Coordinates of N, CA and C in Angstrom, one line a residue:
M1 N -45.7 -99.7 -152.1 CA -44.6 -99.0 -151.3 C -44.0 -97.9 -152.1
G2 N -43.8 -98.1 -153.4 CA -43.2 -97.1 -154.3 C -44.0 -95.8 -154.4
I3 N -45.4 -96.0 -154.5 CA -46.3 -94.9 -154.5 C -46.2 -94.1 -153.2
V4 N -46.2 -94.8 -152.1 CA -46.1 -94.1 -150.8 C -44.8 -93.3 -150.6
G5 N -43.7 -94.0 -150.9 CA -42.4 -93.3 -150.8 C -42.4 -92.1 -151.8
N6 N -42.9 -92.3 -153.0 CA -43.0 -91.2 -154.0 C -43.7 -90.0 -153.4
L7 N -44.9 -90.2 -152.9 CA -45.7 -89.2 -152.3 C -45.0 -88.5 -151.2
A8 N -44.5 -89.3 -150.2 CA -43.9 -88.7 -149.0 C -42.7 -87.9 -149.3
T9 N -41.9 -88.3 -150.2 CA -40.7 -87.6 -150.6 C -41.0 -86.3 -151.4
R10 N -41.9 -86.4 -152.3 CA -42.3 -85.2 -153.1 C -42.9 -84.2 -152.2
L11 N -43.5 -84.6 -151.1 CA -44.2 -83.6 -150.2 C -43.2 -82.5 -149.8
G12 N -42.0 -82.9 -149.4 CA -41.0 -82.0 -149.0 C -40.4 -81.2 -150.2
I13 N -40.0 -82.0 -151.2 CA -39.3 -81.4 -152.4 C -40.2 -80.4 -153.1
S14 N -41.5 -80.6 -153.2 CA -42.4 -79.8 -154.0 C -42.6 -78.4 -153.4
S15 N -42.3 -78.2 -152.1 CA -42.5 -76.9 -151.5 C -41.4 -75.9 -151.7
V16 N -40.2 -76.4 -152.1 CA -39.1 -75.5 -152.3 C -39.2 -74.5 -153.4
P17 N -39.7 -75.0 -154.6 CA -39.8 -74.0 -155.7 C -40.8 -72.9 -155.4
L18 N -41.7 -73.0 -154.4 CA -42.6 -72.0 -154.0 C -41.9 -71.1 -152.9
L19 N -41.4 -71.8 -151.9 CA -40.9 -71.1 -150.7 C -39.7 -70.2 -151.0
L20 N -38.8 -70.7 -151.8 CA -37.6 -69.9 -152.0 C -37.9 -68.6 -152.7
P21 N -38.6 -68.6 -153.9 CA -38.9 -67.3 -154.5 C -39.8 -66.4 -153.6
L22 N -40.7 -67.0 -152.9 CA -41.5 -66.3 -152.0 C -40.7 -65.6 -150.9
M23 N -39.7 -66.3 -150.4 CA -38.8 -65.7 -149.4 C -38.0 -64.5 -150.0
I24 N -37.5 -64.7 -151.2 CA -36.6 -63.7 -151.9 C -37.5 -62.4 -152.1
Q25 N -38.7 -62.6 -152.4 CA -39.6 -61.4 -152.7 C -40.0 -60.7 -151.4
I26 N -40.4 -61.5 -150.4 CA -41.0 -61.0 -149.2 C -39.9 -60.5 -148.2
A27 N -38.9 -61.4 -147.9 CA -37.9 -61.1 -146.9 C -36.8 -60.3 -147.5
Y28 N -36.3 -60.6 -148.7 CA -35.2 -59.9 -149.3 C -35.7 -58.7 -150.1
K29 N -37.0 -58.5 -150.3 CA -37.6 -57.3 -151.0 C -37.1 -57.3 -152.5
Q30 N -36.9 -58.4 -153.1 CA -36.5 -58.5 -154.5 C -37.6 -58.7 -155.4
S31 N -37.4 -58.4 -156.7 CA -38.5 -58.5 -157.7 C -38.8 -60.0 -158.0
A32 N -39.9 -60.2 -158.7 CA -40.3 -61.5 -159.1 C -39.3 -62.1 -160.1
V33 N -38.8 -61.2 -160.9 CA -37.8 -61.6 -161.9 C -36.5 -62.1 -161.3
T34 N -36.1 -61.4 -160.3 CA -34.9 -61.9 -159.5 C -35.1 -63.2 -158.9
S35 N -36.2 -63.4 -158.2 CA -36.5 -64.7 -157.6 C -36.6 -65.8 -158.6
G36 N -37.1 -65.5 -159.8 CA -37.2 -66.5 -160.8 C -35.9 -66.9 -161.3
W37 N -35.0 -66.0 -161.5 CA -33.6 -66.3 -162.0 C -32.9 -67.1 -160.9
I38 N -33.1 -66.9 -159.6 CA -32.4 -67.6 -158.6 C -32.8 -69.1 -158.6
I39 N -34.1 -69.4 -159.0 CA -34.5 -70.7 -159.0 C -34.2 -71.4 -160.4
A40 N -33.8 -70.7 -161.4 CA -33.6 -71.2 -162.7 C -32.5 -72.3 -162.8
P41 N -31.4 -72.2 -162.0 CA -30.4 -73.2 -162.1 C -30.9 -74.6 -161.8
M42 N -32.0 -74.7 -161.0 CA -32.5 -76.0 -160.7 C -33.0 -76.7 -161.9
A43 N -33.6 -76.0 -162.8 CA -34.1 -76.6 -164.1 C -32.9 -77.0 -165.0
L44 N -31.9 -76.2 -165.0 CA -30.7 -76.4 -165.9 C -29.9 -77.7 -165.4
T45 N -29.7 -77.8 -164.1 CA -28.9 -78.9 -163.7 C -29.7 -80.2 -163.7
A46 N -31.0 -80.1 -163.7 CA -31.9 -81.3 -163.8 C -31.6 -82.0 -165.1
I47 N -31.3 -81.3 -166.1 CA -31.0 -81.9 -167.4 C -29.7 -82.8 -167.3
F48 N -28.7 -82.4 -166.6 CA -27.5 -83.2 -166.4 C -27.8 -84.4 -165.6
G49 N -28.7 -84.2 -164.6 CA -29.0 -85.4 -163.7 C -29.7 -86.5 -164.5
K50 N -30.5 -86.2 -165.5 CA -31.1 -87.2 -166.3 C -30.1 -88.1 -167.1
S51 N -29.0 -87.5 -167.4 CA -28.0 -88.2 -168.2 C -27.1 -89.1 -167.3
Y52 N -27.2 -88.9 -166.0 CA -26.4 -89.8 -165.1 C -27.2 -90.8 -164.4
V53 N -28.5 -90.7 -164.4 CA -29.3 -91.5 -163.5 C -29.2 -93.0 -163.8
I54 N -29.1 -93.4 -165.1 CA -29.0 -94.8 -165.4 C -27.7 -95.4 -164.9
K55 N -26.6 -94.7 -165.1 CA -25.3 -95.2 -164.6 C -25.4 -95.3 -163.1
I56 N -26.0 -94.4 -162.4 CA -26.0 -94.4 -160.9 C -26.9 -95.6 -160.5
L57 N -28.0 -95.8 -161.1 CA -28.9 -96.9 -160.7 C -28.2 -98.3 -161.0
D58 N -27.5 -98.4 -162.1 CA -26.8 -99.6 -162.4 C -25.8 -99.9 -161.4
K59 N -25.1 -98.9 -160.9 CA -24.0 -99.1 -160.0 C -24.5 -99.4 -158.6
F60 N -25.5 -98.6 -158.1 CA -25.9 -98.7 -156.7 C -27.2 -99.4 -156.5
G61 N -28.0 -99.5 -157.5 CA -29.4 -100.1 -157.3 C -30.4 -99.0 -156.8
Y62 N -31.6 -99.4 -156.9 CA -32.7 -98.4 -156.5 C -32.7 -98.1 -155.0
R63 N -32.6 -99.2 -154.2 CA -32.7 -99.0 -152.7 C -31.6 -98.0 -152.2
Q64 N -30.4 -98.3 -152.6 CA -29.3 -97.4 -152.1 C -29.3 -96.0 -152.7
T65 N -29.7 -96.0 -154.0 CA -29.8 -94.7 -154.6 C -30.8 -93.8 -154.0
L66 N -32.0 -94.4 -153.8 CA -33.1 -93.6 -153.3 C -32.9 -93.1 -151.8
M67 N -32.4 -94.0 -151.0 CA -32.1 -93.7 -149.6 C -31.1 -92.6 -149.5
T68 N -30.0 -92.7 -150.2 CA -28.9 -91.8 -150.2 C -29.3 -90.4 -150.8
N69 N -30.0 -90.5 -151.9 CA -30.3 -89.3 -152.7 C -31.3 -88.5 -151.9
T70 N -32.3 -89.2 -151.2 CA -33.3 -88.5 -150.4 C -32.6 -87.8 -149.2
F71 N -31.6 -88.4 -148.6 CA -30.9 -87.8 -147.5 C -30.1 -86.5 -148.0
I72 N -29.5 -86.6 -149.2 CA -28.8 -85.5 -149.8 C -29.8 -84.3 -150.0
I73 N -30.9 -84.6 -150.6 CA -31.9 -83.6 -151.0 C -32.4 -82.9 -149.7
G74 N -32.7 -83.7 -148.7 CA -33.2 -83.2 -147.4 C -32.1 -82.3 -146.8
T75 N -30.9 -82.7 -146.8 CA -29.8 -81.9 -146.3 C -29.6 -80.6 -147.0
L76 N -29.7 -80.6 -148.4 CA -29.6 -79.4 -149.2 C -30.8 -78.4 -148.8
I77 N -32.0 -78.9 -148.6 CA -33.1 -78.1 -148.2 C -32.8 -77.4 -146.9
C78 N -32.3 -78.2 -145.9 CA -31.9 -77.6 -144.6 C -30.9 -76.5 -144.8
L79 N -29.9 -76.7 -145.7 CA -28.9 -75.6 -145.9 C -29.5 -74.3 -146.3
L80 N -30.7 -74.3 -146.9 CA -31.3 -73.1 -147.3 C -31.7 -72.3 -146.1
A81 N -31.7 -72.9 -144.9 CA -32.1 -72.2 -143.7 C -30.9 -71.5 -143.1
I82 N -29.7 -71.7 -143.6 CA -28.5 -71.1 -142.9 C -28.4 -69.6 -143.1
P83 N -28.5 -69.1 -144.4 CA -28.2 -67.6 -144.6 C -29.2 -66.7 -143.8
D84 N -28.6 -65.7 -143.2 CA -29.5 -64.7 -142.5 C -29.9 -63.6 -143.5
I85 N -30.6 -62.6 -143.1 CA -31.1 -61.6 -143.9 C -30.0 -60.8 -144.6
N86 N -28.8 -60.8 -144.1 CA -27.8 -60.0 -144.7 C -26.9 -60.8 -145.7
T87 N -27.2 -62.0 -145.8 CA -26.4 -62.9 -146.7 C -26.8 -62.6 -148.2
S88 N -25.8 -62.6 -149.1 CA -26.0 -62.4 -150.5 C -26.9 -63.5 -151.1
L89 N -27.7 -63.0 -152.0 CA -28.6 -64.0 -152.7 C -27.8 -65.0 -153.5
Y90 N -26.6 -64.7 -153.9 CA -25.8 -65.6 -154.7 C -25.5 -66.8 -153.9
W91 N -25.6 -66.8 -152.6 CA -25.3 -67.9 -151.7 C -26.3 -69.1 -152.1
F92 N -27.5 -68.8 -152.5 CA -28.5 -69.8 -152.8 C -28.3 -70.5 -154.1
I93 N -27.6 -69.9 -155.0 CA -27.5 -70.4 -156.4 C -26.8 -71.8 -156.4
P94 N -25.6 -72.0 -155.8 CA -25.0 -73.3 -155.8 C -25.9 -74.4 -155.2
I95 N -26.6 -74.0 -154.1 CA -27.4 -75.0 -153.4 C -28.6 -75.4 -154.3
I96 N -29.2 -74.4 -154.9 CA -30.3 -74.7 -155.8 C -29.9 -75.5 -157.1
A97 N -28.7 -75.2 -157.6 CA -28.1 -75.9 -158.7 C -27.9 -77.4 -158.4
I98 N -27.3 -77.6 -157.3 CA -27.0 -79.0 -156.8 C -28.3 -79.8 -156.5
L99 N -29.3 -79.0 -155.9 CA -30.6 -79.6 -155.6 C -31.3 -80.1 -156.9
G100 N -31.2 -79.3 -157.9 CA -31.9 -79.6 -159.2 C -31.3 -80.9 -159.8
F101 N -30.0 -81.1 -159.6 CA -29.3 -82.3 -160.1 C -29.9 -83.6 -159.4
F102 N -29.9 -83.5 -158.1 CA -30.3 -84.6 -157.3 C -31.8 -84.9 -157.4
N103 N -32.6 -83.8 -157.5 CA -34.0 -83.9 -157.7 C -34.3 -84.7 -159.0
S104 N -33.6 -84.5 -160.0 CA -33.8 -85.2 -161.3 C -33.5 -86.7 -161.1
I105 N -32.5 -87.0 -160.4 CA -32.2 -88.4 -160.1 C -33.3 -89.0 -159.3
Q106 N -33.8 -88.3 -158.3 CA -34.8 -88.8 -157.4 C -36.1 -89.0 -158.1
F107 N -36.6 -88.1 -158.9 CA -37.8 -88.2 -159.6 C -37.8 -89.4 -160.6
T108 N -36.7 -89.5 -161.4 CA -36.6 -90.6 -162.4 C -36.6 -91.9 -161.7
S109 N -35.8 -92.0 -160.6 CA -35.7 -93.3 -159.9 C -37.1 -93.7 -159.3
M110 N -37.8 -92.7 -158.6 CA -39.1 -93.0 -158.0 C -40.1 -93.4 -159.0
N111 N -40.1 -92.7 -160.2 CA -41.1 -93.0 -161.2 C -40.9 -94.4 -161.8
T112 N -39.7 -94.8 -162.0 CA -39.5 -96.1 -162.6 C -39.7 -97.2 -161.6
I113 N -39.3 -97.1 -160.4 CA -39.5 -98.1 -159.4 C -40.9 -98.3 -159.0
S114 N -41.7 -97.2 -159.2 CA -43.2 -97.3 -158.9 C -43.9 -98.2 -159.8
I115 N -43.4 -98.4 -161.0 CA -44.1 -99.2 -162.0 C -43.3 -100.4 -162.4
A116 N -42.2 -100.7 -161.6 CA -41.3 -101.8 -161.9 C -42.0 -103.2 -162.0
D117 N -42.9 -103.4 -161.1 CA -43.5 -104.7 -161.0 C -44.8 -104.9 -161.8
L118 N -45.1 -103.9 -162.6 CA -46.4 -103.9 -163.4 C -46.1 -104.7 -164.7
R119 N -47.1 -105.4 -165.1 CA -47.1 -106.1 -166.4 C -47.4 -105.2 -167.5
N120 N -47.1 -105.6 -168.7 CA -47.3 -104.6 -169.9 C -48.7 -104.1 -170.0
F121 N -49.7 -104.9 -169.7 CA -51.1 -104.4 -169.9 C -51.5 -103.5 -168.7
Q122 N -50.7 -103.5 -167.6 CA -51.0 -102.6 -166.5 C -50.2 -101.3 -166.5
T123 N -49.3 -101.2 -167.4 CA -48.4 -100.0 -167.5 C -49.2 -98.7 -167.7
S124 N -50.2 -98.7 -168.6 CA -50.9 -97.5 -168.8 C -51.7 -97.0 -167.6
S125 N -52.3 -98.0 -166.9 CA -53.0 -97.6 -165.6 C -52.0 -97.1 -164.6
G126 N -50.9 -97.8 -164.5 CA -49.8 -97.4 -163.6 C -49.3 -96.0 -163.8
N127 N -49.1 -95.7 -165.1 CA -48.6 -94.4 -165.4 C -49.7 -93.3 -165.0
S128 N -50.9 -93.6 -165.3 CA -52.0 -92.7 -164.9 C -52.0 -92.4 -163.4
L129 N -51.9 -93.5 -162.6 CA -51.9 -93.4 -161.2 C -50.7 -92.6 -160.7
L130 N -49.6 -92.9 -161.4 CA -48.3 -92.1 -161.0 C -48.5 -90.6 -161.3
S131 N -49.1 -90.3 -162.4 CA -49.3 -88.9 -162.8 C -50.2 -88.2 -161.7
V132 N -51.3 -88.9 -161.3 CA -52.2 -88.3 -160.3 C -51.4 -88.2 -159.0
N133 N -50.5 -89.1 -158.6 CA -49.7 -89.1 -157.4 C -48.8 -87.9 -157.5
Q134 N -48.2 -87.6 -158.6 CA -47.3 -86.5 -158.8 C -48.0 -85.1 -158.6
Q135 N -49.2 -85.0 -159.1 CA -50.0 -83.8 -159.0 C -50.5 -83.6 -157.6
L136 N -50.9 -84.7 -156.9 CA -51.2 -84.6 -155.5 C -50.1 -84.2 -154.6
A137 N -48.9 -84.7 -154.9 CA -47.7 -84.4 -154.2 C -47.3 -83.0 -154.3
I138 N -47.4 -82.4 -155.5 CA -47.1 -81.0 -155.7 C -48.1 -80.1 -154.9
G139 N -49.4 -80.4 -155.0 CA -50.4 -79.7 -154.3 C -50.2 -79.7 -152.8
F140 N -50.0 -81.0 -152.3 CA -49.8 -81.1 -150.9 C -48.5 -80.5 -150.4
G141 N -47.5 -80.6 -151.3 CA -46.2 -80.0 -150.9 C -46.3 -78.5 -150.7
I142 N -46.9 -77.9 -151.7 CA -47.1 -76.4 -151.6 C -48.0 -76.0 -150.4
A143 N -49.0 -76.8 -150.2 CA -49.9 -76.5 -149.0 C -49.2 -76.7 -147.7
F144 N -48.4 -77.8 -147.6 CA -47.6 -78.1 -146.4 C -46.6 -77.0 -146.1
G145 N -45.9 -76.6 -147.2 CA -44.9 -75.5 -147.0 C -45.5 -74.3 -146.4
L146 N -46.7 -73.9 -147.0 CA -47.3 -72.6 -146.6 C -47.9 -72.8 -145.2
I147 N -48.4 -73.9 -144.8 CA -48.9 -74.2 -143.5 C -47.8 -74.1 -142.4
V148 N -46.7 -74.7 -142.7 CA -45.6 -74.6 -141.8 C -45.1 -73.2 -141.7
L149 N -45.0 -72.5 -142.8 CA -44.6 -71.1 -142.8 C -45.5 -70.3 -141.9
K150 N -46.8 -70.5 -142.0 CA -47.8 -69.7 -141.3 C -47.6 -70.0 -139.8
I151 N -47.4 -71.3 -139.5 CA -47.2 -71.6 -138.1 C -46.1 -70.9 -137.4
F152 N -44.9 -70.9 -138.1 CA -43.7 -70.2 -137.6 C -43.9 -68.7 -137.6
E153 N -44.7 -68.2 -138.4 CA -44.9 -66.7 -138.4 C -45.6 -66.3 -137.1
N154 N -46.3 -67.2 -136.5 CA -47.0 -66.9 -135.2 C -46.3 -67.4 -134.0
T155 N -45.0 -67.7 -134.1 CA -44.3 -68.2 -132.9 C -43.2 -67.1 -132.5
D156 N -42.7 -67.3 -131.3 CA -41.6 -66.4 -130.8 C -40.3 -66.7 -131.4
L157 N -40.2 -67.8 -132.1 CA -38.9 -68.3 -132.7 C -38.3 -67.3 -133.7
I158 N -39.2 -66.6 -134.4 CA -38.7 -65.7 -135.5 C -38.3 -64.3 -135.0
H159 N -38.6 -64.0 -133.8 CA -38.2 -62.7 -133.2 C -38.6 -61.5 -134.1
G160 N -39.8 -61.6 -134.6 CA -40.4 -60.5 -135.4 C -39.8 -60.4 -136.8
E161 N -39.0 -61.3 -137.2 CA -38.4 -61.3 -138.6 C -39.0 -62.4 -139.4
I162 N -39.7 -62.0 -140.5 CA -40.3 -62.9 -141.4 C -39.3 -63.9 -142.0
H163 N -38.1 -63.4 -142.2 CA -37.0 -64.2 -142.8 C -36.8 -65.5 -141.9
N164 N -36.8 -65.3 -140.6 CA -36.6 -66.4 -139.7 C -37.7 -67.5 -139.8
A165 N -38.9 -67.0 -140.2 CA -40.0 -68.0 -140.4 C -39.7 -68.9 -141.6
F166 N -39.1 -68.3 -142.6 CA -38.8 -69.1 -143.8 C -37.6 -70.0 -143.4
R167 N -36.7 -69.6 -142.6 CA -35.5 -70.4 -142.3 C -36.0 -71.7 -141.5
W168 N -36.9 -71.5 -140.5 CA -37.5 -72.6 -139.8 C -38.3 -73.5 -140.6
T169 N -39.0 -72.9 -141.6 CA -39.8 -73.7 -142.6 C -38.9 -74.6 -143.4
F170 N -37.8 -74.1 -144.0 CA -36.9 -74.9 -144.7 C -36.3 -76.0 -143.9
L171 N -36.0 -75.7 -142.7 CA -35.4 -76.7 -141.8 C -36.4 -77.9 -141.5
T172 N -37.7 -77.5 -141.3 CA -38.7 -78.5 -141.1 C -38.9 -79.3 -142.3
V173 N -39.0 -78.7 -143.5 CA -39.3 -79.4 -144.7 C -38.1 -80.3 -145.1
G174 N -36.9 -79.9 -144.8 CA -35.7 -80.7 -145.1 C -35.6 -81.9 -144.2
I175 N -36.0 -81.7 -142.9 CA -36.0 -82.9 -142.0 C -37.1 -83.9 -142.4
L176 N -38.2 -83.4 -142.8 CA -39.3 -84.3 -143.3 C -38.8 -85.1 -144.5
T177 N -38.1 -84.4 -145.4 CA -37.6 -85.1 -146.6 C -36.6 -86.2 -146.2
I178 N -35.7 -85.9 -145.3 CA -34.7 -86.9 -144.8 C -35.4 -88.1 -144.2
I179 N -36.4 -87.8 -143.3 CA -37.2 -88.9 -142.7 C -37.9 -89.8 -143.7
S180 N -38.4 -89.2 -144.8 CA -39.2 -89.9 -145.8 C -38.3 -90.9 -146.5
G181 N -37.0 -90.7 -146.5 CA -36.0 -91.6 -147.1 C -36.0 -93.0 -146.5
F182 N -36.4 -93.0 -145.2 CA -36.4 -94.4 -144.6 C -37.4 -95.3 -145.1
I183 N -38.4 -94.7 -145.8 CA -39.4 -95.6 -146.5 C -38.8 -96.5 -147.5
F184 N -37.7 -96.0 -148.1 CA -37.1 -96.8 -149.2 C -36.3 -97.9 -148.6
R185 N -36.1 -98.0 -147.3 CA -35.4 -99.1 -146.7 C -36.2 -100.4 -146.9
R186 N -37.5 -100.3 -147.1 CA -38.4 -101.4 -147.3 C -38.1 -102.1 -148.7
L187 N -37.4 -101.4 -149.6 CA -37.1 -102.0 -150.9 C -36.1 -103.1 -150.7
H188 N -36.2 -104.1 -151.5 CA -35.2 -105.2 -151.5 C -34.0 -104.7 -152.3
I189 N -32.8 -105.2 -152.0 CA -31.6 -104.8 -152.8 C -31.8 -105.1 -154.3
S190 N -32.6 -106.1 -154.6 CA -32.7 -106.5 -156.0 C -33.9 -105.9 -156.7
D191 N -34.7 -105.1 -155.9 CA -35.9 -104.4 -156.6 C -35.4 -103.5 -157.7
G192 N -36.1 -103.5 -158.8 CA -35.8 -102.6 -159.9 C -34.8 -103.2 -160.8
K193 N -34.3 -104.4 -160.6 CA -33.3 -105.0 -161.5 C -33.8 -105.2 -162.9
N194 N -35.1 -105.5 -163.0 CA -35.7 -105.7 -164.3 C -35.8 -104.4 -165.0
M195 N -36.0 -103.3 -164.3 CA -36.0 -102.0 -165.0 C -34.6 -101.6 -165.5
Q196 N -33.6 -101.9 -164.7 CA -32.3 -101.6 -165.1 C -31.9 -102.3 -166.4
S197 N -32.3 -103.5 -166.6 CA -32.0 -104.3 -167.8 C -32.7 -103.7 -169.0
K198 N -33.9 -103.1 -168.7 CA -34.6 -102.5 -169.8 C -34.0 -101.2 -170.3
E199 N -33.4 -100.5 -169.3 CA -32.8 -99.2 -169.6 C -31.4 -99.4 -170.3
D200 N -30.8 -100.6 -170.2 CA -29.5 -100.7 -170.8 C -29.6 -100.8 -172.3

């Protein structure tokens, strides 16, 4: 179940680092350097997320953390669809910064719960499978984001504005991410307790 939830959630999350810079360059007519700086806060805040994840997991457990965190991430992705073409690019920075923080918590939690039930001699194989899962999720996430974007480009919803295609894509990806959070309802409230004790 952990691997399935991991893959489904990463599908939505992995498309954002591609879609946002692409939108800034194509719709906002900004340089690649500008689009790169806009996405940079995501990496910076991810560092802070790592330092809080253990405390959060100890307090709320894996099930509650993953369900709530996935909902927050999906909502943040949906918020990227709000600005119109005349909105300042600075509007995206706080959203991306907060998204990086919660992404860090999400990835750490999903990675550890995915191998929580493995015995010591299975850990190496489990980590290898998890690594493959992560790479697949990134590839599928990018492909999914581009496919959805292309679909919206050919609809009447965008009214001839490419920026609107990106907005509908973010909304779709965000909703998918929120829905994927329900997979974690299958976790038992005590799942991952053994991992928490190892982390203390």
